[in-house]
PDB file of C-alpha atoms in Angstrom:
ATOM      1  CA  LYS D   1     128.469  76.038  92.143  1.00 53.00           C
ATOM      2  CA  LEU D   2     126.351  79.133  91.087  1.00 53.00           C
ATOM      3  CA  PHE D   3     125.783  79.512  95.029  1.00 55.00           C
ATOM      4  CA  ARG D   4     129.308  79.877  95.576  1.00 62.00           C
ATOM      5  CA  ASP D   5     129.923  82.070  92.633  1.00 63.00           C
ATOM      6  CA  HIS D   6     127.444  84.622  93.663  1.00 57.00           C
ATOM      7  CA  MET D   7     128.916  84.565  97.360  1.00 59.00           C
ATOM      8  CA  GLU D   8     132.356  85.411  96.013  1.00 63.00           C
ATOM      9  CA  TRP D   9     130.925  88.102  93.768  1.00 56.00           C
ATOM     10  CA  LEU D  10     129.225  89.670  96.816  1.00 58.00           C
ATOM     11  CA  ARG D  11     132.478  89.468  98.825  1.00 58.00           C
ATOM     12  CA  VAL D  12     134.737  90.829  96.168  1.00 56.00           C
ATOM     13  CA  HIS D  13     132.149  93.639  95.437  1.00 53.00           C
ATOM     14  CA  SER D  14     131.852  94.776  99.084  1.00 53.00           C
ATOM     15  CA  ARG D  15     135.822  94.997  98.976  1.00 52.00           C
ATOM     16  CA  VAL D  16     135.991  97.124  95.931  1.00 46.00           C
ATOM     17  CA  VAL D  17     133.472  99.424  97.351  1.00 45.00           C
ATOM     18  CA  SER D  18     134.941  99.853 100.580  1.00 47.00           C
ATOM     19  CA  ARG D  19     138.342 100.889  98.972  1.00 47.00           C
ATOM     20  CA  LEU D  20     137.157 103.075  96.267  1.00 42.00           C
ATOM     21  CA  GLU D  21     134.809 105.389  98.087  1.00 49.00           C
ATOM     22  CA  HIS D  22     134.548 107.888  95.033  1.00 45.00           C
ATOM     23  CA  ILE D  23     132.626 105.184  93.068  1.00 43.00           C
ATOM     24  CA  ARG D  24     128.969 105.217  93.897  1.00 53.00           C
ATOM     25  CA  ALA D  25     128.135 101.738  92.521  1.00 56.00           C
ATOM     26  CA  VAL D  26     129.758  98.868  91.117  1.00 56.00           C
ATOM     27  CA  PRO D  27     127.504  96.803  88.839  1.00 65.00           C
ATOM     28  CA  TYR D  28     127.057  93.619  90.888  1.00 67.00           C
ATOM     29  CA  TYR D  29     126.779  90.007  89.584  1.00 70.00           C
ATOM     30  CA  GLY D  30     123.504  89.448  87.379  1.00 76.00           C
ATOM     31  CA  PHE D  31     123.004  93.341  87.036  1.00 79.00           C
ATOM     32  CA  ALA D  32     122.121  93.134  83.306  1.00 81.00           C
ATOM     33  CA  LEU D  33     119.539  90.160  84.231  1.00 85.00           C
ATOM     34  CA  GLN D  34     117.654  92.691  85.957  1.00 87.00           C
ATOM     35  CA  VAL D  35     118.046  95.476  83.662  1.00 85.00           C
ATOM     36  CA  ALA D  36     116.789  93.465  80.527  1.00 87.00           C
ATOM     37  CA  PRO D  37     113.171  92.998  81.479  1.00 91.00           C
ATOM     38  CA  LEU D  38     112.717  96.781  81.699  1.00 89.00           C
ATOM     39  CA  ALA D  39     113.515  97.038  78.016  1.00 88.00           C
ATOM     40  CA  TYR D  40     109.970  95.214  77.481  1.00 90.00           C
ATOM     41  CA  LEU D  41     108.264  97.938  79.396  1.00 91.00           C
ATOM     42  CA  PHE D  42     110.042 101.236  78.340  1.00 90.00           C
ATOM     43  CA  LYS D  43     110.716 102.273  74.712  1.00 88.00           C
ATOM     44  CA  ARG D  44     113.389 105.053  75.566  1.00 87.00           C
ATOM     45  CA  GLU D  45     116.534 104.687  77.298  1.00 85.00           C
ATOM     46  CA  ASP D  46     116.147 107.313  79.910  1.00 83.00           C
ATOM     47  CA  GLU D  47     112.754 105.733  80.774  1.00 87.00           C
ATOM     48  CA  ILE D  48     114.640 102.402  81.427  1.00 86.00           C
ATOM     49  CA  VAL D  49     117.387 104.130  83.410  1.00 83.00           C
ATOM     50  CA  LEU D  50     114.742 105.808  85.748  1.00 86.00           C
ATOM     51  CA  ALA D  51     112.985 102.852  86.256  1.00 89.00           C
ATOM     52  CA  LEU D  52     116.061 100.894  86.917  1.00 85.00           C
ATOM     53  CA  ARG D  53     117.282 103.626  89.195  1.00 84.00           C
ATOM     54  CA  GLU D  54     114.153 103.407  91.523  1.00 88.00           C
ATOM     55  CA  MET D  55     114.231  99.622  91.415  1.00 90.00           C
ATOM     56  CA  VAL D  56     117.798  99.503  92.626  1.00 86.00           C
ATOM     57  CA  ALA D  57     117.323 102.123  95.327  1.00 84.00           C
ATOM     58  CA  ARG D  58     114.147 100.752  96.582  1.00 89.00           C
ATOM     59  CA  TYR D  59     114.518  97.228  96.415  1.00 89.00           C
ATOM     60  CA  TRP D  60     117.819  95.473  94.559  1.00 87.00           C
ATOM     61  CA  CYS D  61     119.921  97.248  96.799  1.00 84.00           C
ATOM     62  CA  GLN D  62     118.821  95.315  99.555  1.00 85.00           C
ATOM     63  CA  LEU D  63     119.674  92.056  97.898  1.00 88.00           C
ATOM     64  CA  ASN D  64     123.181  92.749  98.163  1.00 81.00           C
ATOM     65  CA  VAL D  65     123.602  93.239 101.513  1.00 77.00           C
ATOM     66  CA  LEU D  66     125.262  90.271 103.560  1.00 75.00           C
ATOM     67  CA  ARG D  67     123.952  91.190 106.929  1.00 71.00           C
ATOM     68  CA  ASN D  68     120.868  90.664 109.040  1.00 71.00           C
ATOM     69  CA  ALA D  69     118.328  93.365 109.300  1.00 68.00           C
ATOM     70  CA  HIS D  70     117.299  94.512 112.892  1.00 68.00           C
ATOM     71  CA  PRO D  71     113.909  92.861 113.546  1.00 67.00           C
ATOM     72  CA  ASP D  72     112.241  96.033 113.714  1.00 65.00           C
ATOM     73  CA  SER D  73     113.694  97.167 110.248  1.00 66.00           C
ATOM     74  CA  GLU D  74     111.481  97.381 107.280  1.00 66.00           C
ATOM     75  CA  LEU D  75     114.535  96.251 105.114  1.00 64.00           C
ATOM     76  CA  SER D  76     114.310  92.777 103.601  1.00 76.00           C
ATOM     77  CA  LEU D  77     118.110  92.080 103.344  1.00 86.00           C
ATOM     78  CA  LEU D  78     119.347  88.952 101.738  1.00 87.00           C
ATOM     79  CA  PRO D  79     119.903  86.862 104.770  1.00 87.00           C
ATOM     80  CA  ASN D  80     116.671  87.541 106.211  1.00 89.00           C
ATOM     81  CA  LEU D  81     115.069  86.283 102.892  1.00 93.00           C
ATOM     82  CA  CYS D  82     117.107  83.251 102.832  1.00 93.00           C
ATOM     83  CA  ALA D  83     116.194  82.681 106.442  1.00 91.00           C
ATOM     84  CA  LEU D  84     112.347  83.273 105.607  1.00 94.00           C
ATOM     85  CA  PHE D  85     112.677  80.776 102.429  1.00 96.00           C
ATOM     86  CA  GLU D  86     114.281  77.946 104.623  1.00 96.00           C
ATOM     87  CA  ASP D  87     111.595  78.455 107.302  1.00 96.00           C
ATOM     88  CA  LEU D  88     108.796  78.490 104.667  1.00 97.00           C
ATOM     89  CA  VAL D  89     110.209  75.347 102.677  1.00 98.00           C
ATOM     90  CA  ALA D  90     110.858  73.535 106.043  1.00 97.00           C
ATOM     91  CA  GLU D  91     107.169  73.869 106.966  1.00 97.00           C
ATOM     92  CA  ARG D  92     105.364  73.306 103.693  1.00 97.00           C
ATOM     93  CA  ALA D  93     107.568  70.806 102.085  1.00 97.00           C
ATOM     94  CA  PRO D  94     109.617  69.034 104.854  1.00 97.00           C
ATOM     95  CA  GLN D  95     109.797  65.799 102.921  1.00 97.00           C
ATOM     96  CA  VAL D  96     111.440  67.553  99.905  1.00 97.00           C
ATOM     97  CA  VAL D  97     113.951  69.261 102.330  1.00 97.00           C
ATOM     98  CA  ARG D  98     114.893  65.801 103.776  1.00 97.00           C
ATOM     99  CA  HIS D  99     115.204  64.256 100.423  1.00 98.00           C
ATOM    100  CA  LEU D 100     117.343  67.109  99.001  1.00 97.00           C
ATOM    101  CA  LEU D 101     119.654  67.147 102.092  1.00 97.00           C
ATOM    102  CA  GLY D 102     119.867  63.497 101.546  1.00 97.00           C
ATOM    103  CA  LEU D 103     121.059  64.006  97.959  1.00 97.00           C
ATOM    104  CA  ASP D 104     123.512  66.543  99.589  1.00 96.00           C
ATOM    105  CA  LEU D 105     121.737  69.526  98.141  1.00 97.00           C
ATOM    106  CA  ALA D 106     120.863  72.328 100.368  1.00 96.00           C
ATOM    107  CA  PRO D 107     117.596  73.981  98.983  1.00 97.00           C
ATOM    108  CA  LEU D 108     119.196  77.378  99.605  1.00 95.00           C
ATOM    109  CA  GLU D 109     121.924  76.308  97.203  1.00 94.00           C
ATOM    110  CA  VAL D 110     119.314  76.316  94.348  1.00 96.00           C
ATOM    111  CA  VAL D 111     117.304  79.418  95.515  1.00 96.00           C
ATOM    112  CA  PHE D 112     120.235  81.748  96.656  1.00 94.00           C
ATOM    113  CA  PRO D 113     120.476  83.201  92.902  1.00 93.00           C
ATOM    114  CA  TRP D 114     116.823  83.412  92.581  1.00 96.00           C
ATOM    115  CA  LEU D 115     116.451  85.731  95.486  1.00 95.00           C
ATOM    116  CA  HIS D 116     119.771  87.579  95.023  1.00 92.00           C
ATOM    117  CA  LEU D 117     118.543  88.517  91.668  1.00 93.00           C
ATOM    118  CA  ALA D 118     114.677  88.595  92.319  1.00 95.00           C
ATOM    119  CA  PHE D 119     114.267  85.746  89.758  1.00 96.00           C
ATOM    120  CA  ALA D 120     115.863  87.508  86.822  1.00 94.00           C
ATOM    121  CA  GLY D 121     117.249  85.116  84.621  1.00 92.00           C
ATOM    122  CA  ALA D 122     115.298  82.328  86.261  1.00 95.00           C
ATOM    123  CA  LEU D 123     111.681  82.984  85.271  1.00 96.00           C
ATOM    124  CA  PRO D 124     110.335  83.911  81.681  1.00 95.00           C
ATOM    125  CA  VAL D 125     110.327  87.644  81.264  1.00 95.00           C
ATOM    126  CA  ASP D 126     106.267  87.845  81.244  1.00 95.00           C
ATOM    127  CA  GLU D 127     106.199  85.853  84.606  1.00 97.00           C
ATOM    128  CA  LEU D 128     109.178  87.889  85.914  1.00 96.00           C
ATOM    129  CA  LEU D 129     107.327  91.116  85.237  1.00 96.00           C
ATOM    130  CA  LEU D 130     104.239  89.707  87.074  1.00 97.00           C
ATOM    131  CA  LEU D 131     106.262  89.091  90.261  1.00 97.00           C
ATOM    132  CA  TRP D 132     108.048  92.352  89.943  1.00 96.00           C
ATOM    133  CA  ASP D 133     104.468  93.956  89.590  1.00 96.00           C
ATOM    134  CA  ARG D 134     103.616  92.185  92.953  1.00 96.00           C
ATOM    135  CA  ILE D 135     106.565  93.221  94.748  1.00 95.00           C
ATOM    136  CA  LEU D 136     105.844  97.059  93.760  1.00 94.00           C
ATOM    137  CA  ALA D 137     102.180  96.706  94.717  1.00 95.00           C
ATOM    138  CA  PHE D 138     102.978  95.134  98.017  1.00 94.00           C
ATOM    139  CA  ASP D 139     106.110  96.910  98.618  1.00 93.00           C
ATOM    140  CA  SER D 140     107.837  93.957  99.640  1.00 94.00           C
ATOM    141  CA  LEU D 141     110.626  91.643  98.616  1.00 95.00           C
ATOM    142  CA  HIS D 142     108.929  89.049 100.796  1.00 95.00           C
ATOM    143  CA  LEU D 143     107.312  87.674  97.710  1.00 97.00           C
ATOM    144  CA  LEU D 144     110.795  86.252  96.590  1.00 97.00           C
ATOM    145  CA  PRO D 145     111.104  83.509  99.496  1.00 97.00           C
ATOM    146  CA  VAL D 146     107.500  82.767  99.219  1.00 98.00           C
ATOM    147  CA  LEU D 147     107.482  82.084  95.554  1.00 98.00           C
ATOM    148  CA  ALA D 148     110.923  80.137  96.073  1.00 98.00           C
ATOM    149  CA  ALA D 149     109.106  78.054  98.622  1.00 98.00           C
ATOM    150  CA  ALA D 150     105.914  77.763  96.190  1.00 98.00           C
ATOM    151  CA  ILE D 151     108.085  76.140  93.766  1.00 98.00           C
ATOM    152  CA  PHE D 152     109.506  73.574  95.952  1.00 97.00           C
ATOM    153  CA  GLN D 153     106.007  72.700  97.235  1.00 97.00           C
ATOM    154  CA  TYR D 154     104.831  72.550  93.415  1.00 97.00           C
ATOM    155  CA  ARG D 155     107.783  70.279  92.442  1.00 97.00           C
ATOM    156  CA  THR D 156     107.141  68.073  95.450  1.00 97.00           C
ATOM    157  CA  LYS D 157     106.450  64.847  93.568  1.00 97.00           C
ATOM    158  CA  PRO D 158     109.035  64.811  90.881  1.00 97.00           C
ATOM    159  CA  LEU D 159     111.657  66.168  93.240  1.00 97.00           C
ATOM    160  CA  LEU D 160     110.835  62.940  95.614  1.00 97.00           C
ATOM    161  CA  HIS D 161     111.816  60.644  92.774  1.00 97.00           C
ATOM    162  CA  THR D 162     115.098  62.133  91.965  1.00 97.00           C
ATOM    163  CA  THR D 163     118.273  60.100  92.744  1.00 97.00           C
ATOM    164  CA  THR D 164     120.912  62.825  92.410  1.00 97.00           C
ATOM    165  CA  ALA D 165     121.208  66.408  93.149  1.00 96.00           C
ATOM    166  CA  ASP D 166     121.647  67.202  89.407  1.00 96.00           C
ATOM    167  CA  GLN D 167     118.286  65.793  88.628  1.00 97.00           C
ATOM    168  CA  ALA D 168     116.768  67.901  91.401  1.00 97.00           C
ATOM    169  CA  ARG D 169     118.640  71.148  90.449  1.00 96.00           C
ATOM    170  CA  ALA D 170     117.239  70.348  86.907  1.00 96.00           C
ATOM    171  CA  ILE D 171     113.538  69.992  88.133  1.00 97.00           C
ATOM    172  CA  LEU D 172     113.792  73.236  90.061  1.00 96.00           C
ATOM    173  CA  CYS D 173     115.179  75.337  87.427  1.00 93.00           C
ATOM    174  CA  GLU D 174     112.788  74.135  84.799  1.00 95.00           C
ATOM    175  CA  THR D 175     110.636  77.363  84.998  1.00 92.00           C
ATOM    176  CA  ALA D 176     109.323  77.875  81.546  1.00 90.00           C
ATOM    177  CA  ASN D 177     105.748  76.548  82.304  1.00 92.00           C
ATOM    178  CA  LEU D 178     105.361  78.187  85.835  1.00 96.00           C
ATOM    179  CA  ASN D 179     102.782  80.271  86.505  1.00 97.00           C
ATOM    180  CA  VAL D 180     103.974  82.863  89.048  1.00 97.00           C
ATOM    181  CA  ILE D 181     100.638  84.383  90.285  1.00 97.00           C
ATOM    182  CA  ALA D 182      98.883  80.911  90.484  1.00 97.00           C
ATOM    183  CA  LEU D 183     101.681  79.475  92.739  1.00 98.00           C
ATOM    184  CA  LEU D 184     101.564  82.646  94.863  1.00 97.00           C
ATOM    185  CA  GLN D 185      97.913  82.192  95.437  1.00 96.00           C
ATOM    186  CA  VAL D 186      98.064  78.548  96.185  1.00 96.00           C
ATOM    187  CA  PHE D 187     101.033  78.927  98.508  1.00 97.00           C
ATOM    188  CA  LEU D 188      99.200  81.983 100.371  1.00 95.00           C
ATOM    189  CA  PHE D 189      95.843  81.224 100.402  1.00 93.00           C
ATOM    190  CA  ALA D 190      95.204  77.197 100.144  1.00 85.00           C
TER     191      ALA D 190
END
C-alpha cells in the first residue's frame, strides 16, 4: 500500500508541476521527513534552509524522477536505484527474494519508500545522519540501494521463517537497532 501511495503521489506531483510552470517546487510526499533531521545539525532556521536547498538540489531531486538515467549519466534517478537494489538483493539474498515472492511480497514494495525518501522516517535520526554523511562523502546515492540490500541480507534468517507478508514487512521495517555503518561495511567488504 505504501509503495502505491508513493507512486500515486509522484504521478500527481508531476502533473501539477507540468501544468503550473510558475511554481518552481511543490513539496513532495515525505518532504518533511527529509527536513526534520537537519534540525539536529543546525540551530538557526536559515542554516537549515541552506542545507536543505543544497541536499534537494544535489540529491533529493534525483529521487523524484520517474525515468531511467542514460547509462553515461552521473545521475542516480529513482528507477536506476530500484534496479540496482533488485540486482544486489537477487545476488546476495536470493533465497529471501524467492521466499518473499512466495508470500506475494515483492522486495521493492518494502524498499521503495526507503529509496524515495533516502531512508528518512525509516531509520533513527542518528543512523540516518550517518548514512547521509556517507552520501555526501561519496557524492553518490548508490549507498541507498546498497543499504537496503544489506538490511535484507542481515535479516535473512528471520525473514525465511515468516509465513505472511505482514510478518516479513514487520521484520524489515524494524530498524531501531540497525547499525548503518556496520551493515554497509559488511555488505561491501566482507
